[in-house]
Amino acid sequence: EDLAKLCTVGKHWATFGKLERLMRIGTDHVEACTSCQKTSAGYCGICASSRPVFAFDFPTFQACSKCRAVYHQACFKHAGFDCPKCLNPSKHVNLKTSISKPMPR
């Protein structure tokens, strides 16, 4: 919320240009660094795109307020602002859980 407000209202602030450059440097780093991507990237559960969704990309990022699953804002809107994970939790198995439990043959 604070970043979105800063982006819309803060452009008239003299220091905004410096903050904008710093944010761009950080964004470029996270998008290129595989280590950072592992800890901060999420993937849209609606469109299943392989392109990561980052929380700092607030124009296109949407998180479910209940379960914090991440989506593209356009995908979440197209889904009627309903989180598929919350609507049908049995279909959304935690990948770590499914990997750690071997399936019987």
Short mmCIF file of N, CA, C and O in Angstrom, two decimals:
data_model
loop_
_atom_site.label_atom_id
_atom_site.label_comp_id
_atom_site.label_asym_id
_atom_site.label_seq_id
_atom_site.Cartn_x
_atom_site.Cartn_y
_atom_site.Cartn_z
N GLU A 1 0.81 -1.19 0.00
CA GLU A 1 0.00 0.00 0.00
C GLU A 1 0.86 1.26 0.00
O GLU A 1 0.57 2.19 -0.73
N ASP A 2 1.88 1.28 0.85
CA ASP A 2 2.72 2.46 0.94
C ASP A 2 3.45 2.72 -0.38
O ASP A 2 3.59 3.87 -0.80
N LEU A 3 3.91 1.65 -1.04
CA LEU A 3 4.61 1.82 -2.31
C LEU A 3 3.66 2.34 -3.39
O LEU A 3 4.03 3.18 -4.20
N ALA A 4 2.43 1.84 -3.39
CA ALA A 4 1.46 2.31 -4.37
C ALA A 4 1.14 3.78 -4.14
O ALA A 4 1.04 4.56 -5.09
N LYS A 5 0.97 4.17 -2.89
CA LYS A 5 0.68 5.57 -2.56
C LYS A 5 1.87 6.45 -2.94
O LYS A 5 1.69 7.53 -3.50
N LEU A 6 3.07 5.99 -2.66
CA LEU A 6 4.27 6.74 -3.01
C LEU A 6 4.36 6.93 -4.52
O LEU A 6 4.72 7.99 -5.02
N CYS A 7 3.99 5.90 -5.26
CA CYS A 7 4.06 5.96 -6.72
C CYS A 7 3.06 6.98 -7.27
O CYS A 7 3.38 7.72 -8.19
N THR A 8 1.87 7.04 -6.72
CA THR A 8 0.85 7.95 -7.25
C THR A 8 0.98 9.36 -6.71
O THR A 8 0.84 10.32 -7.45
N VAL A 9 1.25 9.51 -5.43
CA VAL A 9 1.32 10.84 -4.81
C VAL A 9 2.74 11.38 -4.77
O VAL A 9 2.96 12.58 -4.91
N GLY A 10 3.71 10.50 -4.62
CA GLY A 10 5.08 10.92 -4.37
C GLY A 10 5.84 11.47 -5.55
O GLY A 10 6.94 11.98 -5.40
N LYS A 11 5.29 11.38 -6.76
CA LYS A 11 6.01 11.87 -7.94
C LYS A 11 6.32 13.35 -7.85
O LYS A 11 7.21 13.84 -8.51
N HIS A 12 5.59 14.07 -7.03
CA HIS A 12 5.81 15.50 -6.87
C HIS A 12 6.87 15.79 -5.81
O HIS A 12 7.24 16.93 -5.60
N TRP A 13 7.35 14.77 -5.16
CA TRP A 13 8.34 14.88 -4.10
C TRP A 13 9.73 14.87 -4.73
O TRP A 13 10.02 14.04 -5.60
N ALA A 14 10.61 15.75 -4.31
CA ALA A 14 11.93 15.90 -4.93
C ALA A 14 12.78 14.62 -4.86
O ALA A 14 13.54 14.32 -5.78
N THR A 15 12.65 13.86 -3.80
CA THR A 15 13.46 12.66 -3.62
C THR A 15 12.89 11.45 -4.37
O THR A 15 13.52 10.40 -4.44
N PHE A 16 11.74 11.60 -4.97
CA PHE A 16 11.09 10.49 -5.64
C PHE A 16 11.97 9.89 -6.74
O PHE A 16 12.04 8.67 -6.90
N GLY A 17 12.66 10.72 -7.51
CA GLY A 17 13.52 10.23 -8.59
C GLY A 17 14.60 9.29 -8.09
O GLY A 17 14.88 8.26 -8.70
N LYS A 18 15.22 9.64 -6.95
CA LYS A 18 16.25 8.77 -6.36
C LYS A 18 15.65 7.44 -5.91
O LYS A 18 16.23 6.38 -6.15
N LEU A 19 14.51 7.50 -5.25
CA LEU A 19 13.86 6.27 -4.79
C LEU A 19 13.43 5.40 -5.97
O LEU A 19 13.55 4.18 -5.92
N GLU A 20 12.95 6.04 -7.01
CA GLU A 20 12.53 5.31 -8.20
C GLU A 20 13.71 4.56 -8.83
O GLU A 20 13.59 3.41 -9.23
N ARG A 21 14.87 5.23 -8.90
CA ARG A 21 16.07 4.58 -9.45
C ARG A 21 16.52 3.42 -8.57
O ARG A 21 16.87 2.35 -9.07
N LEU A 22 16.49 3.60 -7.25
CA LEU A 22 16.87 2.52 -6.33
C LEU A 22 15.93 1.33 -6.45
O LEU A 22 16.36 0.18 -6.45
N MET A 23 14.65 1.63 -6.59
CA MET A 23 13.68 0.54 -6.73
C MET A 23 13.90 -0.20 -8.05
O MET A 23 13.82 -1.42 -8.10
N ARG A 24 14.22 0.52 -9.11
CA ARG A 24 14.47 -0.11 -10.40
C ARG A 24 15.70 -1.00 -10.33
O ARG A 24 15.71 -2.11 -10.86
N ILE A 25 16.75 -0.55 -9.64
CA ILE A 25 17.96 -1.35 -9.48
C ILE A 25 17.63 -2.64 -8.72
O ILE A 25 18.04 -3.73 -9.12
N GLY A 26 16.88 -2.52 -7.63
CA GLY A 26 16.48 -3.70 -6.85
C GLY A 26 15.60 -4.64 -7.66
O GLY A 26 15.79 -5.86 -7.64
N THR A 27 14.66 -4.09 -8.39
CA THR A 27 13.77 -4.89 -9.23
C THR A 27 14.55 -5.64 -10.30
O THR A 27 14.35 -6.84 -10.51
N ASP A 28 15.44 -4.93 -10.99
CA ASP A 28 16.25 -5.57 -12.02
C ASP A 28 17.10 -6.70 -11.44
O ASP A 28 17.23 -7.76 -12.05
N HIS A 29 17.63 -6.49 -10.24
CA HIS A 29 18.45 -7.52 -9.60
C HIS A 29 17.61 -8.76 -9.30
O HIS A 29 17.99 -9.88 -9.64
N VAL A 30 16.47 -8.57 -8.64
CA VAL A 30 15.64 -9.71 -8.25
C VAL A 30 15.15 -10.48 -9.47
O VAL A 30 15.12 -11.71 -9.47
N GLU A 31 14.81 -9.77 -10.54
CA GLU A 31 14.33 -10.44 -11.74
C GLU A 31 15.43 -11.24 -12.44
O GLU A 31 15.15 -12.19 -13.15
N ALA A 32 16.69 -10.87 -12.22
CA ALA A 32 17.80 -11.56 -12.87
C ALA A 32 18.49 -12.58 -11.97
O ALA A 32 19.13 -13.51 -12.45
N CYS A 33 18.38 -12.44 -10.66
CA CYS A 33 19.10 -13.29 -9.70
C CYS A 33 18.27 -14.52 -9.34
O CYS A 33 17.20 -14.42 -8.75
N THR A 34 18.77 -15.70 -9.68
CA THR A 34 18.03 -16.94 -9.39
C THR A 34 17.86 -17.18 -7.90
O THR A 34 16.85 -17.72 -7.47
N SER A 35 18.83 -16.78 -7.11
CA SER A 35 18.73 -16.95 -5.66
C SER A 35 17.60 -16.09 -5.10
O SER A 35 16.80 -16.56 -4.28
N CYS A 36 17.52 -14.85 -5.53
CA CYS A 36 16.44 -13.97 -5.07
C CYS A 36 15.08 -14.43 -5.58
O CYS A 36 14.08 -14.33 -4.88
N GLN A 37 15.04 -14.95 -6.79
CA GLN A 37 13.79 -15.43 -7.35
C GLN A 37 13.22 -16.58 -6.54
O GLN A 37 12.01 -16.69 -6.35
N LYS A 38 14.10 -17.45 -6.04
CA LYS A 38 13.64 -18.59 -5.25
C LYS A 38 12.93 -18.16 -3.98
O LYS A 38 12.03 -18.83 -3.51
N THR A 39 13.35 -17.02 -3.41
CA THR A 39 12.77 -16.59 -2.14
C THR A 39 11.64 -15.57 -2.29
O THR A 39 10.86 -15.42 -1.37
N SER A 40 11.55 -14.88 -3.44
CA SER A 40 10.55 -13.82 -3.53
C SER A 40 9.56 -13.97 -4.69
O SER A 40 8.64 -13.19 -4.79
N ALA A 41 9.73 -14.96 -5.53
CA ALA A 41 8.84 -15.12 -6.68
C ALA A 41 7.67 -16.03 -6.34
O ALA A 41 7.79 -16.97 -5.56
N GLY A 42 6.55 -15.72 -6.93
CA GLY A 42 5.37 -16.58 -6.85
C GLY A 42 4.89 -16.81 -8.26
O GLY A 42 5.34 -16.15 -9.20
N TYR A 43 3.98 -17.74 -8.44
CA TYR A 43 3.46 -18.04 -9.77
C TYR A 43 1.95 -18.01 -9.74
O TYR A 43 1.33 -18.52 -8.80
N CYS A 44 1.37 -17.40 -10.74
CA CYS A 44 -0.08 -17.24 -10.82
C CYS A 44 -0.75 -18.61 -10.90
O CYS A 44 -0.46 -19.40 -11.80
N GLY A 45 -1.63 -18.88 -9.96
CA GLY A 45 -2.34 -20.15 -9.92
C GLY A 45 -3.55 -20.19 -10.83
O GLY A 45 -4.23 -21.20 -10.93
N ILE A 46 -3.84 -19.09 -11.51
CA ILE A 46 -4.98 -19.06 -12.42
C ILE A 46 -4.54 -19.34 -13.86
O ILE A 46 -5.04 -20.24 -14.51
N CYS A 47 -3.56 -18.59 -14.33
CA CYS A 47 -3.12 -18.78 -15.72
C CYS A 47 -1.97 -19.77 -15.84
O CYS A 47 -1.64 -20.22 -16.92
N ALA A 48 -1.35 -20.12 -14.71
CA ALA A 48 -0.24 -21.08 -14.66
C ALA A 48 0.93 -20.66 -15.56
O ALA A 48 1.63 -21.50 -16.10
N SER A 49 1.14 -19.36 -15.69
CA SER A 49 2.27 -18.86 -16.48
C SER A 49 3.58 -19.22 -15.79
O SER A 49 3.66 -19.28 -14.57
N SER A 50 4.61 -19.45 -16.57
CA SER A 50 5.92 -19.76 -16.00
C SER A 50 6.68 -18.49 -15.63
O SER A 50 7.75 -18.56 -15.05
N ARG A 51 6.12 -17.33 -15.95
CA ARG A 51 6.75 -16.05 -15.60
C ARG A 51 6.41 -15.74 -14.13
O ARG A 51 5.25 -15.72 -13.74
N PRO A 52 7.43 -15.49 -13.31
CA PRO A 52 7.18 -15.24 -11.90
C PRO A 52 6.42 -13.93 -11.65
O PRO A 52 6.51 -12.99 -12.43
N VAL A 53 5.67 -13.92 -10.56
CA VAL A 53 4.94 -12.74 -10.10
C VAL A 53 5.62 -12.26 -8.83
O VAL A 53 5.83 -13.05 -7.90
N PHE A 54 5.99 -10.98 -8.79
CA PHE A 54 6.69 -10.42 -7.63
C PHE A 54 5.79 -9.43 -6.91
O PHE A 54 5.10 -8.63 -7.54
N ALA A 55 5.83 -9.44 -5.58
CA ALA A 55 5.01 -8.54 -4.77
C ALA A 55 5.34 -7.08 -5.01
O ALA A 55 4.47 -6.22 -4.89
N PHE A 56 6.57 -6.77 -5.38
CA PHE A 56 6.94 -5.38 -5.59
C PHE A 56 6.44 -4.85 -6.93
O PHE A 56 6.50 -3.66 -7.20
N ASP A 57 5.90 -5.71 -7.76
CA ASP A 57 5.36 -5.29 -9.05
C ASP A 57 3.86 -5.01 -8.88
O ASP A 57 3.02 -5.66 -9.46
N PHE A 58 3.57 -4.01 -8.04
CA PHE A 58 2.20 -3.78 -7.63
C PHE A 58 1.21 -3.44 -8.73
O PHE A 58 0.03 -3.66 -8.55
N PRO A 59 1.60 -2.95 -9.90
CA PRO A 59 0.57 -2.76 -10.92
C PRO A 59 -0.02 -4.08 -11.44
O PRO A 59 -1.13 -4.10 -11.93
N THR A 60 0.73 -5.18 -11.36
CA THR A 60 0.24 -6.45 -11.90
C THR A 60 0.10 -7.54 -10.85
O THR A 60 -0.34 -8.63 -11.16
N PHE A 61 0.42 -7.27 -9.60
CA PHE A 61 0.44 -8.26 -8.52
C PHE A 61 -0.86 -8.23 -7.73
O PHE A 61 -1.40 -7.17 -7.43
N GLN A 62 -1.36 -9.40 -7.38
CA GLN A 62 -2.52 -9.51 -6.49
C GLN A 62 -2.31 -10.72 -5.60
O GLN A 62 -1.92 -11.78 -6.07
N ALA A 63 -2.52 -10.55 -4.31
CA ALA A 63 -2.44 -11.66 -3.37
C ALA A 63 -3.79 -11.86 -2.71
O ALA A 63 -4.49 -10.89 -2.42
N CYS A 64 -4.15 -13.10 -2.47
CA CYS A 64 -5.39 -13.40 -1.76
C CYS A 64 -5.24 -12.90 -0.32
O CYS A 64 -4.23 -13.19 0.33
N SER A 65 -6.23 -12.21 0.16
CA SER A 65 -6.15 -11.67 1.52
C SER A 65 -6.27 -12.76 2.58
O SER A 65 -5.86 -12.56 3.72
N LYS A 66 -6.77 -13.93 2.22
CA LYS A 66 -6.93 -15.02 3.19
C LYS A 66 -5.71 -15.95 3.21
O LYS A 66 -5.13 -16.19 4.26
N CYS A 67 -5.34 -16.49 2.05
CA CYS A 67 -4.28 -17.50 2.03
C CYS A 67 -2.94 -16.96 1.49
O CYS A 67 -1.95 -17.66 1.51
N ARG A 68 -2.93 -15.75 1.00
CA ARG A 68 -1.73 -15.07 0.46
C ARG A 68 -1.20 -15.70 -0.83
O ARG A 68 -0.07 -15.46 -1.21
N ALA A 69 -2.01 -16.52 -1.52
CA ALA A 69 -1.61 -17.05 -2.82
C ALA A 69 -1.48 -15.86 -3.78
O ALA A 69 -2.20 -14.88 -3.66
N VAL A 70 -0.54 -15.96 -4.72
CA VAL A 70 -0.28 -14.83 -5.62
C VAL A 70 -0.86 -15.07 -7.00
O VAL A 70 -0.91 -16.20 -7.48
N TYR A 71 -1.30 -13.97 -7.62
CA TYR A 71 -1.91 -14.01 -8.94
C TYR A 71 -1.55 -12.73 -9.69
O TYR A 71 -1.17 -11.73 -9.09
N HIS A 72 -1.70 -12.79 -11.01
CA HIS A 72 -1.67 -11.56 -11.79
C HIS A 72 -2.98 -10.83 -11.47
O HIS A 72 -4.03 -11.47 -11.34
N GLN A 73 -2.92 -9.54 -11.35
CA GLN A 73 -4.11 -8.78 -11.02
C GLN A 73 -5.22 -8.99 -12.05
O GLN A 73 -6.39 -9.16 -11.70
N ALA A 74 -4.85 -9.04 -13.35
CA ALA A 74 -5.84 -9.25 -14.41
C ALA A 74 -6.48 -10.64 -14.30
O ALA A 74 -7.69 -10.78 -14.50
N CYS A 75 -5.70 -11.65 -13.96
CA CYS A 75 -6.24 -13.01 -13.80
C CYS A 75 -7.20 -13.07 -12.62
O CYS A 75 -8.27 -13.68 -12.71
N PHE A 76 -6.82 -12.44 -11.52
CA PHE A 76 -7.65 -12.44 -10.31
C PHE A 76 -8.97 -11.72 -10.59
O PHE A 76 -10.04 -12.18 -10.17
N LYS A 77 -8.91 -10.63 -11.32
CA LYS A 77 -10.12 -9.88 -11.69
C LYS A 77 -11.00 -10.74 -12.59
O LYS A 77 -12.21 -10.81 -12.41
N HIS A 78 -10.38 -11.41 -13.58
CA HIS A 78 -11.12 -12.28 -14.50
C HIS A 78 -11.80 -13.43 -13.75
O HIS A 78 -12.86 -13.91 -14.17
N ALA A 79 -11.21 -13.87 -12.65
CA ALA A 79 -11.79 -14.94 -11.84
C ALA A 79 -12.85 -14.41 -10.87
O ALA A 79 -13.30 -15.14 -9.98
N GLY A 80 -13.21 -13.15 -11.02
CA GLY A 80 -14.25 -12.57 -10.16
C GLY A 80 -13.74 -12.23 -8.77
O GLY A 80 -14.53 -12.18 -7.83
N PHE A 81 -12.43 -12.02 -8.65
CA PHE A 81 -11.78 -11.70 -7.37
C PHE A 81 -11.97 -12.83 -6.34
O PHE A 81 -11.93 -12.60 -5.14
N ASP A 82 -12.18 -14.04 -6.84
CA ASP A 82 -12.28 -15.21 -5.96
C ASP A 82 -11.02 -16.04 -6.10
O ASP A 82 -10.61 -16.38 -7.20
N CYS A 83 -10.42 -16.37 -4.98
CA CYS A 83 -9.20 -17.17 -4.97
C CYS A 83 -9.55 -18.64 -5.21
O CYS A 83 -10.27 -19.25 -4.42
N PRO A 84 -9.04 -19.23 -6.30
CA PRO A 84 -9.33 -20.64 -6.57
C PRO A 84 -8.83 -21.57 -5.46
O PRO A 84 -9.44 -22.59 -5.18
N LYS A 85 -7.73 -21.19 -4.84
CA LYS A 85 -7.16 -22.01 -3.77
C LYS A 85 -8.10 -22.04 -2.55
O LYS A 85 -8.28 -23.07 -1.93
N CYS A 86 -8.70 -20.90 -2.23
CA CYS A 86 -9.63 -20.83 -1.11
C CYS A 86 -10.98 -21.46 -1.44
O CYS A 86 -11.62 -22.05 -0.58
N LEU A 87 -11.41 -21.35 -2.71
CA LEU A 87 -12.69 -21.92 -3.12
C LEU A 87 -12.66 -23.43 -3.13
O LEU A 87 -13.66 -24.08 -2.83
N ASN A 88 -11.51 -24.03 -3.49
CA ASN A 88 -11.41 -25.48 -3.57
C ASN A 88 -10.04 -25.94 -3.10
O ASN A 88 -9.20 -26.31 -3.90
N PRO A 89 -9.81 -25.91 -1.78
CA PRO A 89 -8.47 -26.24 -1.27
C PRO A 89 -8.02 -27.67 -1.55
O PRO A 89 -6.83 -27.93 -1.62
N SER A 90 -8.94 -28.59 -1.76
CA SER A 90 -8.54 -29.98 -2.01
C SER A 90 -7.83 -30.15 -3.36
O SER A 90 -7.07 -31.08 -3.54
N LYS A 91 -8.07 -29.25 -4.31
CA LYS A 91 -7.41 -29.32 -5.61
C LYS A 91 -6.02 -28.72 -5.59
O LYS A 91 -5.25 -28.91 -6.52
N HIS A 92 -5.71 -27.96 -4.56
CA HIS A 92 -4.43 -27.26 -4.49
C HIS A 92 -3.56 -27.88 -3.41
O HIS A 92 -3.52 -27.43 -2.28
N VAL A 93 -2.85 -28.93 -3.77
CA VAL A 93 -1.98 -29.64 -2.85
C VAL A 93 -0.65 -28.90 -2.77
O VAL A 93 -0.10 -28.49 -3.79
N ASN A 94 -0.12 -28.76 -1.57
CA ASN A 94 1.18 -28.13 -1.39
C ASN A 94 2.24 -29.01 -2.05
O ASN A 94 2.37 -30.18 -1.73
N LEU A 95 3.00 -28.43 -2.98
CA LEU A 95 4.00 -29.20 -3.73
C LEU A 95 5.02 -29.83 -2.81
O LEU A 95 5.40 -30.97 -2.98
N LYS A 96 5.46 -29.13 -1.77
CA LYS A 96 6.44 -29.68 -0.85
C LYS A 96 5.88 -30.91 -0.14
O LYS A 96 6.56 -31.89 0.05
N THR A 97 4.60 -30.87 0.22
CA THR A 97 3.97 -31.99 0.87
C THR A 97 3.89 -33.19 -0.07
O THR A 97 4.20 -34.30 0.31
N SER A 98 3.50 -32.94 -1.31
CA SER A 98 3.34 -34.06 -2.24
C SER A 98 4.68 -34.69 -2.60
O SER A 98 4.75 -35.87 -2.87
N ILE A 99 5.75 -33.92 -2.59
CA ILE A 99 7.07 -34.46 -2.89
C ILE A 99 7.60 -35.28 -1.72
O ILE A 99 8.21 -36.31 -1.89
N SER A 100 7.32 -34.83 -0.49
CA SER A 100 7.90 -35.50 0.67
C SER A 100 7.20 -36.82 1.00
O SER A 100 7.75 -37.63 1.71
N LYS A 101 6.00 -37.04 0.48
CA LYS A 101 5.29 -38.28 0.74
C LYS A 101 5.38 -39.21 -0.48
O LYS A 101 4.76 -38.94 -1.50
N PRO A 102 6.14 -40.28 -0.39
CA PRO A 102 6.24 -41.20 -1.53
C PRO A 102 4.92 -41.90 -1.77
O PRO A 102 4.23 -42.28 -0.83
N MET A 103 4.57 -42.06 -3.02
CA MET A 103 3.33 -42.73 -3.39
C MET A 103 3.60 -44.23 -3.47
O MET A 103 4.62 -44.67 -3.97
N PRO A 104 2.67 -45.07 -2.96
CA PRO A 104 2.85 -46.51 -3.05
C PRO A 104 2.75 -46.97 -4.51
O PRO A 104 2.04 -46.38 -5.30
N ARG A 105 3.46 -48.05 -4.82
CA ARG A 105 3.43 -48.59 -6.19
C ARG A 105 2.40 -49.64 -6.33
O ARG A 105 2.02 -50.40 -5.59
#
